[in-house]
Amino acid sequence: MAERTKLYEGKAKVLFATDDPHVLVQYFKDDATAFNGVKKGSIHDKGVINNKITERLMTILSAVGIPVHFLERISEREQKIRRVEIVPVELVVRNRVAGSMAKRLGREEGEPLSRPVVEFYYKSDPLDDPLITLDHIEVFGWASTAEIAWIQQTALRINDVLLGYFASIGIHLIDYKLEFGRLSQNPATLVLADEISPDTCRLWDMKTGKRLDKDRFRRDLGDVAEAYHEVAFRMGLMNSPGM
Amino acid sequence: MAERTKLYEGKAKVLFATDDPHVLVQYFKDDATAFNGVKKGSIHDKGVINNKITERLMTILSAVGIPVHFLERISEREQKIRRVEIVPVELVVRNRVAGSMAKRLGREEGEPLSRPVVEFYYKSDPLDDPLITLDHIEVFGWASTAEIAWIQQTALRINDVLLGYFASIGIHLIDYKLEFGRLSQNPATLVLADEISPDTCRLWDMKTGKRLDKDRFRRDLGDVAEAYHEVAFRMGLMNSPGM
């Protein structure tokens, strides 16, 4: 195997080039960060688990017609993906109040929302990913009006798929982050990119309310790796619930 | 004259009851605050000037068919207004990038916007008036969908009127805050409320770029009272440009 070219290293993942200019390898690290990199740590086998969880969820979404960047998992920590230019607008889809929404708007965590709410954030570490409006996206040209309309509509479809899937394994999907990208091979085509995992979702056990996601790391709740493992176990990706 | 009942005292104004339950007196103070009350001071005769500027601008808006709470100016610092329940959503209408938009989104102050942008903020001192989206307003019930659609449309009409008026006196209207209220006499009717003044607008001289607004106070630029006076002079409300 030839030496690979590292194209990008983020907080939780690394992207490598392949022989095909339109295909990359996405490598999942165990590194965990929170509060825009202020808090740093590591979660045992997180990379392995998130690689598998992302594979499973992207495969389900693809099966119902959502275009995704995911191609195939090729090792414990790696998956092949289609190369994209990431749209600099992150989405947060919320089914209940939690996290920054609770804090910014003075609401209780866990408050149900009468319908899913899609929020947009400008992807910028120096600016700490500020909340933005559709007008901001349009006037500053971060995405076209047609793109953002498609993204918003697609996010609501994704939400129905993921809500139902997680409900089937006893988990409330509280909120999560989504990123979209324009295919390098055809920038007119948008696909779901990045990952979907306990790093990027809030997942609460339906019976106990236990948090099975990165909030255990952010808030020092303990049992961090165990929670990630539990999600993978319920998804049929691990043989045992414990570790 | 009977002793008046004070109903509300804000940072820059006081509201008093009148014999008519649907009419209040709005009294303009010289007090100035910034950064949610962290910076405090006073601007000489600001109350007198803002009372007159608000009277003039509300009268112009009323003349073109915008419903307003303003009834009549009754003294140097007082005007009669229709009593309203304030909608807890503040609007900021922006024609150029400035202030919090520049800071939050990493843009240059003075950057022109391809079209006016209307932002919504949740009116809450403890939460520091966070930026919100249309979805937030709807799911948390701060205004109905019909109300907010009317408010947004009306804000854009107000913007055209004010942009043109200020241009006619050599002033760029960069951005400004608006508040709306439901009439106590008929809560189904929304009207423009609060004030429109150099306290609530960014006003830049078209030739020199000099700031003729509260940023002189916020940013310690000096000549604060003189700038307010200059705006009133250009509006024909004062006899001399200086003091």
Coordinates of C-alpha atoms in Angstrom, one line a residue:
Chain A
M1 CA 0.0 0.0 0.0
A2 CA 1.4 3.4 -1.0
E3 CA 2.0 6.2 1.5
R4 CA -1.2 8.2 1.7
T5 CA -1.5 11.9 1.5
K6 CA -3.2 13.6 4.4
L7 CA -5.6 16.3 3.1
Y8 CA -7.1 17.5 6.3
E9 CA -7.0 16.7 10.0
G10 CA -10.0 17.8 12.1
K11 CA -10.7 17.3 15.8
A12 CA -12.1 13.8 15.4
K13 CA -11.3 12.7 11.9
V14 CA -8.5 12.7 9.2
L15 CA -9.1 12.8 5.5
F16 CA -6.6 11.0 3.1
A17 CA -6.4 11.1 -0.7
T18 CA -6.8 7.9 -2.8
D19 CA -5.9 7.1 -6.4
D20 CA -9.3 8.3 -7.4
P21 CA -9.4 12.2 -7.2
H22 CA -13.1 12.1 -6.3
V23 CA -12.8 9.5 -3.5
L24 CA -11.2 10.0 0.0
V25 CA -10.6 7.9 3.0
Q26 CA -12.1 9.2 6.2
Y27 CA -10.3 8.0 9.3
F28 CA -12.0 8.1 12.8
K29 CA -9.8 9.1 15.8
D30 CA -10.4 8.5 19.5
D31 CA -9.7 12.2 20.2
A32 CA -12.6 14.1 21.8
T33 CA -12.9 17.8 22.1
A34 CA -15.6 20.1 23.4
F35 CA -16.3 23.8 23.6
N36 CA -14.5 24.6 20.4
G37 CA -11.4 22.7 21.4
V38 CA -11.1 24.2 24.9
K39 CA -11.7 20.8 26.5
K40 CA -9.6 17.9 25.2
G41 CA -9.5 14.2 25.8
S42 CA -9.8 10.8 24.3
I43 CA -12.6 8.2 24.4
H44 CA -11.5 4.5 24.2
D45 CA -12.3 3.0 20.8
K46 CA -14.6 5.9 19.8
G47 CA -13.1 5.9 16.3
V48 CA -14.0 2.3 15.8
I49 CA -17.5 2.7 17.1
N50 CA -18.2 6.0 15.3
N51 CA -17.0 4.5 12.0
K52 CA -19.4 1.6 12.3
I53 CA -22.3 3.8 13.6
T54 CA -21.8 6.3 10.7
E55 CA -21.7 3.4 8.2
R56 CA -24.9 2.0 9.5
L57 CA -26.8 5.3 9.6
M58 CA -25.5 6.5 6.2
T59 CA -26.5 3.1 4.7
I60 CA -30.0 3.4 6.0
L61 CA -30.4 7.0 4.8
S62 CA -29.0 6.0 1.4
A63 CA -31.5 3.2 1.2
V64 CA -34.4 5.7 1.6
G65 CA -33.0 7.9 -1.2
I66 CA -31.0 10.5 0.7
P67 CA -27.7 11.2 -1.2
V68 CA -24.7 10.7 1.1
H69 CA -20.9 11.0 0.7
F70 CA -20.4 7.5 2.3
L71 CA -19.2 4.7 0.0
E72 CA -18.0 1.8 2.1
R73 CA -16.3 1.0 5.3
I74 CA -12.8 -0.4 4.6
S75 CA -11.3 -1.0 8.0
E76 CA -12.0 -0.7 11.7
R77 CA -11.4 3.1 11.6
E78 CA -11.7 4.0 8.0
Q79 CA -14.4 4.5 5.4
K80 CA -14.3 5.5 1.7
I81 CA -16.3 8.6 1.0
R82 CA -17.0 10.8 -2.1
R83 CA -14.9 13.9 -2.1
V84 CA -17.0 17.1 -1.5
E85 CA -16.6 20.8 -0.9
I86 CA -18.3 21.3 2.5
V87 CA -21.0 23.9 2.6
P88 CA -19.9 26.3 5.4
V89 CA -23.3 26.1 7.1
E90 CA -23.8 23.5 9.8
L91 CA -27.3 22.4 10.6
V92 CA -28.6 21.5 14.0
V93 CA -31.9 19.6 13.9
R94 CA -33.7 19.6 17.2
N95 CA -36.7 17.5 18.4
R96 CA -36.4 18.6 22.0
V97 CA -34.7 21.5 23.8
A98 CA -31.2 20.8 24.9
G99 CA -27.6 22.1 24.9
S100 CA -27.1 25.6 23.5
M101 CA -30.8 26.1 22.7
A102 CA -31.6 25.7 26.4
K103 CA -28.9 28.0 27.5
R104 CA -29.4 30.7 24.8
L105 CA -33.2 30.9 25.1
G106 CA -33.6 30.1 28.8
R107 CA -35.6 26.9 28.3
E108 CA -35.5 23.6 30.2
E109 CA -33.5 20.7 28.7
G110 CA -35.9 18.0 27.5
E111 CA -38.8 20.3 26.7
P112 CA -40.5 18.8 23.7
L113 CA -40.8 21.0 20.6
S114 CA -44.2 21.0 18.8
R115 CA -42.3 20.3 15.5
P116 CA -38.6 19.7 14.6
V117 CA -36.6 22.9 14.4
V118 CA -33.7 23.3 12.0
E119 CA -31.0 25.8 13.0
F120 CA -28.1 27.0 10.8
Y121 CA -24.7 27.8 12.1
Y122 CA -21.8 29.4 10.2
K123 CA -18.9 27.0 10.2
S124 CA -16.0 29.0 11.7
D125 CA -13.8 28.1 14.5
P126 CA -12.5 31.6 15.1
L127 CA -16.1 32.9 15.3
D128 CA -17.2 29.9 17.4
D129 CA -19.8 28.7 14.9
P130 CA -22.4 31.5 15.3
L131 CA -26.1 30.9 14.8
I132 CA -27.2 32.4 11.5
T133 CA -30.5 33.0 9.7
L134 CA -31.5 32.1 6.1
D135 CA -31.0 35.8 5.2
H136 CA -27.4 35.7 6.4
I137 CA -26.7 32.6 4.2
E138 CA -28.2 34.3 1.2
V139 CA -26.6 37.8 1.5
F140 CA -23.1 36.4 2.3
G141 CA -23.3 33.7 -0.4
W142 CA -22.6 30.8 1.9
A143 CA -25.1 28.7 -0.1
S144 CA -27.5 29.5 -2.8
T145 CA -31.2 29.9 -2.1
A146 CA -32.0 26.7 -4.0
E147 CA -29.3 24.8 -2.1
I148 CA -30.4 25.8 1.3
A149 CA -34.1 25.1 0.4
W150 CA -33.0 21.5 -0.6
I151 CA -30.8 21.1 2.5
Q152 CA -33.6 22.2 4.8
Q153 CA -36.1 19.9 3.2
T154 CA -33.6 17.0 3.2
A155 CA -32.8 17.6 6.8
L156 CA -36.4 17.1 7.8
R157 CA -36.5 13.8 5.8
I158 CA -33.4 12.7 7.5
N159 CA -34.9 13.6 10.8
D160 CA -37.9 11.3 10.2
V161 CA -35.7 8.4 9.2
L162 CA -33.3 8.8 12.2
L163 CA -36.1 9.5 14.7
G164 CA -37.9 6.3 13.8
Y165 CA -34.7 4.2 13.7
F166 CA -33.5 5.4 17.1
A167 CA -37.0 4.9 18.6
S168 CA -36.8 1.3 17.4
I169 CA -33.8 0.8 19.6
G170 CA -35.2 2.6 22.6
I171 CA -33.4 5.9 22.1
H172 CA -34.8 9.5 21.9
L173 CA -33.0 11.4 19.2
I174 CA -32.9 14.8 20.9
D175 CA -30.8 16.8 18.5
Y176 CA -27.9 16.4 16.1
K177 CA -25.5 18.2 13.7
L178 CA -25.5 17.7 10.0
E179 CA -23.1 18.9 7.3
F180 CA -23.6 18.8 3.6
G181 CA -21.2 19.0 0.7
R182 CA -21.0 19.7 -3.1
L183 CA -19.6 16.7 -4.9
S184 CA -16.1 17.4 -6.4
Q185 CA -17.2 15.5 -9.4
N186 CA -20.3 17.5 -9.8
P187 CA -20.7 20.6 -7.6
A188 CA -24.4 20.9 -8.5
T189 CA -25.0 17.8 -6.5
L190 CA -25.3 18.1 -2.8
V191 CA -24.9 15.1 -0.4
L192 CA -24.9 14.5 3.3
A193 CA -21.3 14.5 4.5
D194 CA -19.3 14.2 7.7
E195 CA -20.5 11.6 10.3
I196 CA -23.6 10.7 12.4
S197 CA -22.6 9.3 15.8
P198 CA -22.8 9.9 19.5
D199 CA -20.2 12.7 18.9
T200 CA -22.7 14.6 16.8
C201 CA -26.1 13.6 18.2
R202 CA -27.8 13.8 21.6
L203 CA -29.2 10.4 22.3
W204 CA -31.2 9.8 25.5
D205 CA -32.3 6.3 26.7
M206 CA -36.1 6.3 26.4
K207 CA -36.6 4.5 29.7
T208 CA -34.0 6.0 32.0
G209 CA -33.2 9.3 30.3
K210 CA -29.5 8.3 30.5
R211 CA -27.4 10.3 28.0
L212 CA -25.7 8.0 25.5
D213 CA -23.6 10.7 23.8
K214 CA -20.8 13.2 24.0
D215 CA -22.5 15.2 26.7
R216 CA -21.1 12.5 29.1
F217 CA -17.6 13.8 28.0
R218 CA -18.6 17.5 27.9
R219 CA -20.2 17.5 31.3
D220 CA -17.9 14.9 33.0
L221 CA -20.8 12.4 33.6
G222 CA -18.5 9.4 33.5
D223 CA -19.1 6.1 31.6
V224 CA -18.3 7.9 28.3
A225 CA -16.9 4.9 26.3
E226 CA -19.6 2.7 27.8
A227 CA -22.3 4.9 26.5
Y228 CA -20.9 4.9 22.9
H229 CA -20.5 1.2 23.1
E230 CA -24.2 0.8 24.3
V231 CA -25.4 2.7 21.3
A232 CA -23.4 0.5 19.0
F233 CA -24.6 -2.6 20.8
R234 CA -28.3 -1.6 20.4
M235 CA -27.6 -1.0 16.7
G236 CA -26.3 -4.6 16.4
L237 CA -22.8 -3.5 15.8
M238 CA -21.2 -5.0 18.9
N239 CA -21.7 -8.4 20.6
S240 CA -21.9 -7.3 24.2
P241 CA -23.6 -4.4 25.9
G242 CA -20.7 -3.8 28.4
M243 CA -17.0 -3.6 27.8
Chain B
M1 CA -52.7 67.9 37.2
A2 CA -53.2 64.7 39.1
E3 CA -50.3 62.6 40.4
R4 CA -49.4 60.1 37.7
T5 CA -48.9 56.4 38.1
K6 CA -45.6 55.1 36.8
L7 CA -46.3 51.8 35.0
Y8 CA -42.8 50.9 33.8
E9 CA -39.3 52.4 33.9
G10 CA -36.8 51.3 31.3
K11 CA -33.2 52.3 30.6
A12 CA -34.2 55.4 28.5
K13 CA -37.9 55.9 29.0
V14 CA -40.7 55.9 31.6
L15 CA -44.3 55.0 31.0
F16 CA -47.1 56.7 32.9
A17 CA -50.8 55.9 33.0
T18 CA -53.4 58.5 31.9
D19 CA -57.2 58.8 32.6
D20 CA -57.7 56.7 29.4
P21 CA -56.8 53.1 30.1
H22 CA -55.7 52.7 26.5
V23 CA -53.4 55.8 26.4
L24 CA -50.0 56.2 28.1
V25 CA -47.5 58.9 28.5
Q26 CA -44.0 58.0 27.3
Y27 CA -41.3 60.1 29.0
F28 CA -37.8 60.3 27.5
K29 CA -34.8 60.4 30.0
D30 CA -31.2 61.6 29.4
D31 CA -29.9 58.3 30.8
A32 CA -27.8 56.2 28.4
T33 CA -26.8 52.6 28.9
A34 CA -24.9 50.2 26.7
F35 CA -23.9 46.5 26.6
N36 CA -27.1 45.5 28.4
G37 CA -26.7 48.0 31.2
V38 CA -23.0 47.4 31.9
K39 CA -22.0 50.9 30.7
K40 CA -24.0 53.7 32.2
G41 CA -24.0 57.5 31.6
S42 CA -26.1 60.4 30.5
I43 CA -26.3 62.4 27.3
H44 CA -27.2 66.1 27.7
D45 CA -30.8 66.8 26.5
K46 CA -31.0 63.4 24.8
G47 CA -34.6 63.0 26.2
V48 CA -35.7 66.2 24.6
I49 CA -34.1 65.4 21.2
N50 CA -35.2 61.8 21.0
N51 CA -38.8 62.8 21.9
K52 CA -38.8 65.2 18.9
I53 CA -37.0 62.8 16.5
T54 CA -39.4 60.0 17.4
E55 CA -42.4 62.3 16.9
R56 CA -41.2 63.3 13.5
L57 CA -40.3 59.8 12.3
M58 CA -43.5 58.2 13.7
T59 CA -45.5 61.0 12.0
I60 CA -43.9 60.3 8.6
L61 CA -44.5 56.6 9.0
S62 CA -48.1 57.1 10.0
A63 CA -48.6 59.3 6.9
V64 CA -47.6 56.5 4.6
G65 CA -49.9 54.1 6.3
I66 CA -47.7 52.3 8.9
P67 CA -49.8 51.9 12.1
V68 CA -47.9 53.4 15.1
H69 CA -48.4 53.7 18.8
F70 CA -47.5 57.4 18.7
L71 CA -50.4 59.9 19.3
E72 CA -48.9 63.3 20.0
R73 CA -46.0 65.0 21.7
I74 CA -47.3 66.9 24.7
S75 CA -44.1 68.4 26.2
E76 CA -40.4 68.6 25.8
R77 CA -39.8 65.1 27.1
E78 CA -43.3 63.5 26.8
Q79 CA -45.5 62.0 24.2
K80 CA -48.9 60.3 24.3
I81 CA -48.9 56.8 23.0
R82 CA -51.5 54.0 22.5
R83 CA -51.1 51.4 25.2
V84 CA -49.7 48.1 23.8
E85 CA -48.5 44.7 24.9
I86 CA -45.0 44.6 23.5
V87 CA -44.2 41.5 21.3
P88 CA -41.2 40.0 23.0
V89 CA -39.3 39.9 19.7
E90 CA -37.1 42.8 18.7
L91 CA -36.2 43.4 15.1
V92 CA -32.9 44.7 13.8
V93 CA -33.1 45.9 10.2
R94 CA -29.8 46.2 8.5
N95 CA -28.8 47.9 5.3
R96 CA -25.0 47.6 5.9
V97 CA -22.9 45.4 8.2
A98 CA -22.2 47.0 11.6
G99 CA -22.2 46.3 15.3
S100 CA -23.0 42.8 16.4
M101 CA -23.4 41.5 12.9
A102 CA -19.8 42.5 12.1
K103 CA -18.5 40.9 15.3
R104 CA -20.6 37.7 15.2
L105 CA -20.1 36.9 11.5
G106 CA -16.5 38.3 11.0
R107 CA -17.5 41.0 8.5
E108 CA -16.2 44.5 8.0
E109 CA -18.3 47.4 9.4
G110 CA -19.7 49.3 6.5
E111 CA -19.9 46.4 4.1
P112 CA -23.0 47.0 2.0
L113 CA -25.7 44.2 2.0
S114 CA -27.2 43.2 -1.4
R115 CA -30.6 43.6 0.2
P116 CA -31.9 44.7 3.6
V117 CA -31.7 41.9 6.3
V118 CA -34.2 41.7 9.1
E119 CA -33.0 39.9 12.2
F120 CA -35.1 38.9 15.2
Y121 CA -33.9 38.9 18.8
Y122 CA -35.7 37.5 21.8
K123 CA -36.3 40.4 24.2
S124 CA -34.8 39.2 27.5
D125 CA -32.3 41.1 29.6
P126 CA -31.1 38.0 31.6
L127 CA -30.4 36.2 28.3
D128 CA -28.9 39.3 26.7
D129 CA -31.4 39.5 23.8
P130 CA -30.2 36.4 21.8
L131 CA -30.6 36.2 18.0
I132 CA -33.5 33.9 17.1
T133 CA -35.0 32.4 14.0
L134 CA -38.5 32.4 12.7
D135 CA -38.8 28.7 13.9
H136 CA -37.9 29.7 17.4
I137 CA -40.6 32.5 17.4
E138 CA -43.2 30.0 16.2
V139 CA -42.4 27.0 18.4
F140 CA -42.0 29.0 21.6
G141 CA -45.2 31.1 20.8
W142 CA -43.6 34.5 21.0
A143 CA -45.7 35.7 18.1
S144 CA -48.1 33.9 15.7
T145 CA -47.0 33.0 12.2
A146 CA -49.4 35.6 10.8
E147 CA -48.1 38.3 13.2
I148 CA -44.5 37.7 12.4
A149 CA -45.2 37.7 8.6
W150 CA -46.9 41.0 8.9
I151 CA -44.1 42.4 11.2
Q152 CA -41.4 41.3 8.7
Q153 CA -43.2 42.8 5.7
T154 CA -44.0 46.0 7.6
A155 CA -40.3 46.3 8.7
L156 CA -39.3 46.3 5.1
R157 CA -41.8 49.1 4.2
I158 CA -40.6 51.1 7.2
N159 CA -37.0 50.6 6.0
D160 CA -37.8 52.1 2.6
V161 CA -39.4 55.1 4.2
L162 CA -36.7 55.7 6.7
L163 CA -33.8 55.0 4.2
G164 CA -35.2 57.6 1.8
Y165 CA -35.9 60.2 4.5
F166 CA -32.4 59.9 6.1
A167 CA -30.8 60.0 2.6
S168 CA -32.7 63.3 2.0
I169 CA -30.8 64.8 4.9
G170 CA -27.4 63.3 4.0
I171 CA -27.5 60.4 6.4
H172 CA -26.9 56.7 5.7
L173 CA -29.3 54.6 7.8
I174 CA -27.0 51.7 8.6
D175 CA -29.3 49.6 10.9
Y176 CA -31.8 50.1 13.6
K177 CA -34.0 48.3 16.2
L178 CA -37.8 48.1 15.9
E179 CA -40.4 46.9 18.4
F180 CA -44.0 46.1 17.8
G181 CA -47.0 45.8 20.1
R182 CA -50.5 44.6 20.3
L183 CA -53.0 47.4 21.1
S184 CA -54.5 47.0 24.5
Q185 CA -57.8 48.0 23.0
N186 CA -57.6 45.4 20.3
P187 CA -54.8 42.8 20.6
A188 CA -55.4 41.7 17.0
T189 CA -54.0 45.0 15.8
L190 CA -50.2 45.4 15.7
V191 CA -48.5 48.8 15.7
L192 CA -45.0 50.0 15.7
A193 CA -44.0 50.9 19.2
D194 CA -41.1 52.2 21.3
E195 CA -39.0 55.0 19.7
I196 CA -36.8 55.7 16.6
S197 CA -33.9 57.8 17.5
P198 CA -30.1 57.9 17.5
D199 CA -30.4 55.6 20.5
T200 CA -31.9 52.9 18.4
C201 CA -30.4 53.6 14.9
R202 CA -26.9 53.7 13.4
L203 CA -26.7 56.9 11.4
W204 CA -23.6 57.7 9.4
D205 CA -23.0 61.1 7.7
M206 CA -23.0 60.4 4.0
K207 CA -20.0 62.7 3.2
T208 CA -17.7 62.1 6.2
G209 CA -18.9 58.8 7.5
K210 CA -19.1 60.4 11.0
R211 CA -21.3 58.4 13.3
L212 CA -24.3 60.4 14.5
D213 CA -25.7 57.9 17.0
K214 CA -25.2 56.1 20.2
D215 CA -22.0 54.3 19.0
R216 CA -20.3 57.6 20.0
F217 CA -21.4 56.8 23.6
R218 CA -20.8 53.0 23.4
R219 CA -17.3 53.4 21.9
D220 CA -16.2 56.6 23.7
L221 CA -15.9 58.6 20.5
G222 CA -16.7 62.0 22.1
D223 CA -19.2 64.7 20.8
V224 CA -22.1 62.5 21.9
A225 CA -24.7 65.1 22.6
E226 CA -23.5 67.1 19.6
A227 CA -24.2 64.2 17.3
Y228 CA -27.8 63.8 18.5
H229 CA -28.2 67.5 18.1
E230 CA -26.9 67.4 14.6
V231 CA -29.4 64.8 13.6
A232 CA -32.3 66.9 15.1
F233 CA -30.9 70.0 13.3
R234 CA -30.9 68.2 9.9
M235 CA -34.4 67.1 10.6
G236 CA -35.4 70.7 11.1
L237 CA -36.2 70.2 14.8
M238 CA -33.4 72.5 16.2
N239 CA -32.4 76.0 15.1
S240 CA -28.6 75.6 15.2
P241 CA -26.3 72.8 14.2
G242 CA -24.0 73.3 17.2
M243 CA -24.8 73.6 20.9

